[in-house]
Short mmCIF file of C-alpha atoms in Angstrom, two decimals:
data_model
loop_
_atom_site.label_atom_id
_atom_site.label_comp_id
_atom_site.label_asym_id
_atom_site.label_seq_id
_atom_site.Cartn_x
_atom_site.Cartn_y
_atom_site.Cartn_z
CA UNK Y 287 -34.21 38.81 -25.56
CA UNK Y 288 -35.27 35.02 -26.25
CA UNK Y 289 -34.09 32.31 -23.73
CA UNK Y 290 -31.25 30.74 -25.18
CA UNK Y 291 -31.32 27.16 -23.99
CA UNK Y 292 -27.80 25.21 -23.97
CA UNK Y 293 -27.19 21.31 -24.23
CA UNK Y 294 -25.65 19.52 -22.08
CA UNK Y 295 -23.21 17.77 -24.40
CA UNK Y 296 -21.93 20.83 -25.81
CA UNK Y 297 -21.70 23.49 -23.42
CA UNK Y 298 -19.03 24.19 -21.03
CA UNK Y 299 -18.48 26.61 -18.24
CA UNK Y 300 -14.95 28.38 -19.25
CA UNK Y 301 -13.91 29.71 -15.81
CA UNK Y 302 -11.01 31.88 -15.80
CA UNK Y 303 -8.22 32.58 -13.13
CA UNK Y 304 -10.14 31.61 -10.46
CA UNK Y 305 -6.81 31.99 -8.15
CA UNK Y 306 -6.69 33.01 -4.31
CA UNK Y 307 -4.73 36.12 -5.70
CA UNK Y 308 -7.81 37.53 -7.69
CA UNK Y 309 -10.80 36.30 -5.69
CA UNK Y 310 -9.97 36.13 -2.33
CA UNK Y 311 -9.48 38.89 0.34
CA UNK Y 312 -5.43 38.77 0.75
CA UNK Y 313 -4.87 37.94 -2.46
CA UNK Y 314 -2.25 40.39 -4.51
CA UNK Y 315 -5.07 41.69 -6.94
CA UNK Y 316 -8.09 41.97 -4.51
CA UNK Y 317 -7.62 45.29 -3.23
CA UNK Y 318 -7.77 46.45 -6.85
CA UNK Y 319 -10.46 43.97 -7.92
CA UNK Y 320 -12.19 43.73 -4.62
CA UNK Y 321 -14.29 47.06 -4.85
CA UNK Y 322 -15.73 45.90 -8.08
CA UNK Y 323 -16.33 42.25 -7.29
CA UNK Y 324 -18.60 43.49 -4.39
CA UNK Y 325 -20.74 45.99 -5.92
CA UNK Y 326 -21.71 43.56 -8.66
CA UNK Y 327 -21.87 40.55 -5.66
CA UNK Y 328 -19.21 38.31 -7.97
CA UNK Y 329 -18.54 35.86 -6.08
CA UNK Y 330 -22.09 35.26 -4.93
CA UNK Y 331 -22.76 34.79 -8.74
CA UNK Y 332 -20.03 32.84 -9.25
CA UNK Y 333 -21.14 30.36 -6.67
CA UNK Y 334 -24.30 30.41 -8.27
CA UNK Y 335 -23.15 29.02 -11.34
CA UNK Y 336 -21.10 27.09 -10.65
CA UNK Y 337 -23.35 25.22 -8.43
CA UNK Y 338 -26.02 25.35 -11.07
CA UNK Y 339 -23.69 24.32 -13.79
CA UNK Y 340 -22.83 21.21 -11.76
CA UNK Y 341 -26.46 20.32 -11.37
CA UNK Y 342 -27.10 20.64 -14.35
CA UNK Y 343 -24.22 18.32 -15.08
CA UNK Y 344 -21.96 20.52 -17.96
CA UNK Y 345 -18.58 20.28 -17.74
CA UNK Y 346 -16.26 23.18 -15.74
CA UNK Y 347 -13.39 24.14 -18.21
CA UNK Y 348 -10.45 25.71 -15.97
CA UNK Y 349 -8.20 28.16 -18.20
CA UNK Y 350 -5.87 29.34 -16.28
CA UNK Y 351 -3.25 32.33 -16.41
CA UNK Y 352 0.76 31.36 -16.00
CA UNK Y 353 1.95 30.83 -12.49
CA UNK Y 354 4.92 33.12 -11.96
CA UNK Y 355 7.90 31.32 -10.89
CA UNK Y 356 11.43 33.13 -10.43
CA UNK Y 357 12.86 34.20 -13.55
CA UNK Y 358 9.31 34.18 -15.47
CA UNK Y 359 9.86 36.63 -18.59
CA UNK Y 360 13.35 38.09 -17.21
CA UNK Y 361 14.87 37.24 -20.57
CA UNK Y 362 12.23 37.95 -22.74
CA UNK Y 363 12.79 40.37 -25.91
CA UNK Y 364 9.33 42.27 -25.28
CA UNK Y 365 7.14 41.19 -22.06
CA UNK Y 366 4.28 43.11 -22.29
CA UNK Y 367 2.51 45.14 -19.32
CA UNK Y 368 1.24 43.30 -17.53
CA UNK Y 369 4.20 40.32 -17.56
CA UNK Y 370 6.33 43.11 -16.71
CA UNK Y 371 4.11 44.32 -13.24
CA UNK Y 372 3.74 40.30 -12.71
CA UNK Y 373 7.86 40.26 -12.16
CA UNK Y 374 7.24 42.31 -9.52
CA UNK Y 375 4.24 41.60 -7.99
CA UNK Y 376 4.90 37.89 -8.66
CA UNK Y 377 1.08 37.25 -9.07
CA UNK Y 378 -0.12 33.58 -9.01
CA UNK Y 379 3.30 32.46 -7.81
CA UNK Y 380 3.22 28.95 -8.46
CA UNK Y 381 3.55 26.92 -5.09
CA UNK Y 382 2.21 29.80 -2.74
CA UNK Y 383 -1.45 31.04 -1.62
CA UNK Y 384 -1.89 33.71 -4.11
CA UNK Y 385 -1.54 30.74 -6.68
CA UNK Y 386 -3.91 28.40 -5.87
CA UNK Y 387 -7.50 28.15 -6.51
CA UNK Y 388 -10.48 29.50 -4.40
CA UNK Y 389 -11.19 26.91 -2.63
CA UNK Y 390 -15.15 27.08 -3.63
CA UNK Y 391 -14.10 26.70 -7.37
CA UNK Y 392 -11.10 24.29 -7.33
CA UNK Y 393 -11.61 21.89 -10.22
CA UNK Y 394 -13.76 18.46 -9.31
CA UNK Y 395 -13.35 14.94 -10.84
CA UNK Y 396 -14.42 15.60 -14.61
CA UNK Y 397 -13.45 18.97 -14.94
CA UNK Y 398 -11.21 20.02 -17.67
CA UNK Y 399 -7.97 22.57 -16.43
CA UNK Y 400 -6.29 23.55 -19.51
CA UNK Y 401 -2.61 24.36 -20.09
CA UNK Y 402 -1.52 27.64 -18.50
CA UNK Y 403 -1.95 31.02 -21.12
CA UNK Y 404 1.18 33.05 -20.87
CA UNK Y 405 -0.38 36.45 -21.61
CA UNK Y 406 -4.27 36.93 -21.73
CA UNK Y 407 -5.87 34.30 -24.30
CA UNK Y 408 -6.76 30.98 -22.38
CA UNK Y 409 -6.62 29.78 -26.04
CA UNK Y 410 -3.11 31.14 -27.31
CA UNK Y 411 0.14 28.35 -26.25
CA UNK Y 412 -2.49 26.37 -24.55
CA UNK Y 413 -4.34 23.21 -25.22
CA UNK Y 414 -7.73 24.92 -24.59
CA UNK Y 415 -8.84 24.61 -28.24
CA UNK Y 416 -8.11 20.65 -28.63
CA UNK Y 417 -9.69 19.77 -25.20
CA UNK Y 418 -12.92 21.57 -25.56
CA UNK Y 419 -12.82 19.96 -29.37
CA UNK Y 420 -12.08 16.54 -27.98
CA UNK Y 421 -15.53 16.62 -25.36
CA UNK Y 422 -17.80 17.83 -28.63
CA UNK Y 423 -17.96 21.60 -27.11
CA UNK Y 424 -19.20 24.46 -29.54
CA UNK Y 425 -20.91 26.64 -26.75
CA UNK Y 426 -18.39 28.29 -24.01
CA UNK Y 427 -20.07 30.40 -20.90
CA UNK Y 428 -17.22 32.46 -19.89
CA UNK Y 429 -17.06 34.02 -15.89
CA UNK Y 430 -14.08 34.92 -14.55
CA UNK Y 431 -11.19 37.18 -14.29
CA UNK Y 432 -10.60 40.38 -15.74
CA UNK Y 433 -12.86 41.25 -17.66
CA UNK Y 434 -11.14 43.41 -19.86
CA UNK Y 435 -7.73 41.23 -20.24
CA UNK Y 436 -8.03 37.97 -19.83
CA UNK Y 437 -11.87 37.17 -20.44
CA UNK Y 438 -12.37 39.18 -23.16
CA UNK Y 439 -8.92 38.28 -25.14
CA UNK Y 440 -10.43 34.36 -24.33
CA UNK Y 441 -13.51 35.10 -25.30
CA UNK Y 442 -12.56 37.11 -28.61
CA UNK Y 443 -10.20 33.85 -29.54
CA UNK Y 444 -12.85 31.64 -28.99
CA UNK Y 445 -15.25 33.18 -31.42
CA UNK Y 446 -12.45 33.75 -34.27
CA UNK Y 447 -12.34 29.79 -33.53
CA UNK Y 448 -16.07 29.43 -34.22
CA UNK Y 449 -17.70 28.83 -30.76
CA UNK Y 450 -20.64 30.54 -29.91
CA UNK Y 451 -19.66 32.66 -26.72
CA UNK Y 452 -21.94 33.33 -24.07
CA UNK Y 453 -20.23 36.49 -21.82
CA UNK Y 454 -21.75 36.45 -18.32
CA UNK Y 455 -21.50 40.56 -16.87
CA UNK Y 456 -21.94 40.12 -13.39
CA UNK Y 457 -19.79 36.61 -13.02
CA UNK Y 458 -16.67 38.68 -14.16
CA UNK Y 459 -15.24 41.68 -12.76
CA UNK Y 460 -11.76 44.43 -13.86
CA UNK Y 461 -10.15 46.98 -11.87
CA UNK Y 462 -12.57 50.08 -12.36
CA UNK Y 463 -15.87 51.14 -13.80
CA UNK Y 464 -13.95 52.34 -16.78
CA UNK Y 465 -12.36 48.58 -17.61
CA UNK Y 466 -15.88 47.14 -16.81
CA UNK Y 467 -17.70 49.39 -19.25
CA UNK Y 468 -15.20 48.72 -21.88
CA UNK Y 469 -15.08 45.28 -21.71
CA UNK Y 470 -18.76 45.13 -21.33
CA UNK Y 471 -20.79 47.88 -23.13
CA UNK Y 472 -18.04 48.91 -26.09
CA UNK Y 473 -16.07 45.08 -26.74
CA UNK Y 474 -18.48 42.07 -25.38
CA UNK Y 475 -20.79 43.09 -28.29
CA UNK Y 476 -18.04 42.95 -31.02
CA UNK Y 477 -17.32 39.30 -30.17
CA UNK Y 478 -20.48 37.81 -28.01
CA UNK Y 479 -23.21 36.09 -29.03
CA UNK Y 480 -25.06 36.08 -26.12
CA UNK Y 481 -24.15 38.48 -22.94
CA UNK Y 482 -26.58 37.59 -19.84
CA UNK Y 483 -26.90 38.44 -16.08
CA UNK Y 484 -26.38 35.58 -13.79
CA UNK Y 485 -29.75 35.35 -13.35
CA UNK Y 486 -30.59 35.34 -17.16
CA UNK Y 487 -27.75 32.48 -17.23
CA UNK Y 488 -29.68 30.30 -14.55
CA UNK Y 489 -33.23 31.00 -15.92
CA UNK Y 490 -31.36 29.48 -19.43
CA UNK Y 491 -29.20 26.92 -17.33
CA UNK Y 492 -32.65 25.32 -16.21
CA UNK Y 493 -33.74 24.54 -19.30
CA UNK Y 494 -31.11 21.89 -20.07
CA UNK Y 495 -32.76 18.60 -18.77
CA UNK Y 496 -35.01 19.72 -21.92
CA UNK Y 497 -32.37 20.57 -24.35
CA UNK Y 498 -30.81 17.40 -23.78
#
């Protein structure tokens, strides 16, 4: 495969869910993501980008998933799964641990955190669309969490939209092999344009002070 080679100006990092809950040990999802994330070394590679990304000065876009609060989707006609196991796990509960950010990929001065997504699209409800519009973005690297829900529905939106979608497979991470090899091997290629190792993505991220 050629190296693709991104500009500066209009690429961003779309980082999903990067809450305590998901990627850090304690949170409410880690025991189910954990085994996953550590085979593929996630968070290694997400540290990696992320502090190549910022060298390389393109802008961090947070999108990230609802935080519950009491009485989240109690009243709703049809929640769907996973809103209903969120009532009682109360995942990302908005003022506790769980719901905070990682500490080693909280946003920074500059970055863009879009509007919470309600179900799995960072793009659906959200203001996602008109921020990465507003900063001239038409290339979105998406890492992040899971693969197979919420990264994939973003990613799938943001190509109906008409950016071109870079899917990183070892900066994201699901709940089994199964999800994984879904998300990754049967749906990335129905909606990527690009799908690259982290160290594919660095190789590429390098040649930005070229690209311009």
């Amino acid at each position: 495969m050629a190296l693709l080679s991104y500009k500066r100006a209009s690429t961003a990092l779309l980082f999903i869910d990067p809450y305590n809950d998901f990627l850090s040990e304690g949170g409410k999802a880690w025991p189910r993501v954990g085994p996953i994330a550590e085979e593929i070394g996630l968070l290694d590679n997400l540290r990696a980008i992320v502090t190549a990304i910022r060298k390389a000065d393109i802008r961090v876009v947070i999108a990230p998933h609802r935080r519950w609060e009491p009485g989240d989707y109690q009243d709703w006609d049809h929640p769907n799964p996973t809103q209903i196991g969120i009532m009682s796990r109360h995942s990302f509960a908005r003022g506790e641990w769980g719901g905070e950010w990682h500490p080693d990929f909280a946003p920074q001065p500059g970055d863009i955190v879009a509007k919470e997504h309600w179900a799995q699209s960072g793009f659906a409800n959200t203001d996602l669309d008109q921020q990465l519009r507003q900063h001239g973005i038409t290339h979105v690297i998406l890492v992040g969490l899971l693969a197979n829900t919420c990264v994939e529905s973003t990613g799938r939106y943001a190509m109906e939209l008409g950016y071109h979608v870079t899917l990183i497979r070892d900066a994201t991470a699901a709940y089994s092999k199964e999800m994984m090899h879904a998300a990754h091997e049967l749906n990335g290629p129905t909606y990527a344009h690009a799908m690259l190792s982290t160290a594919e993505l660095l190789d590429a991220i390098a040649t930005v002070e070229v690209a311009g």
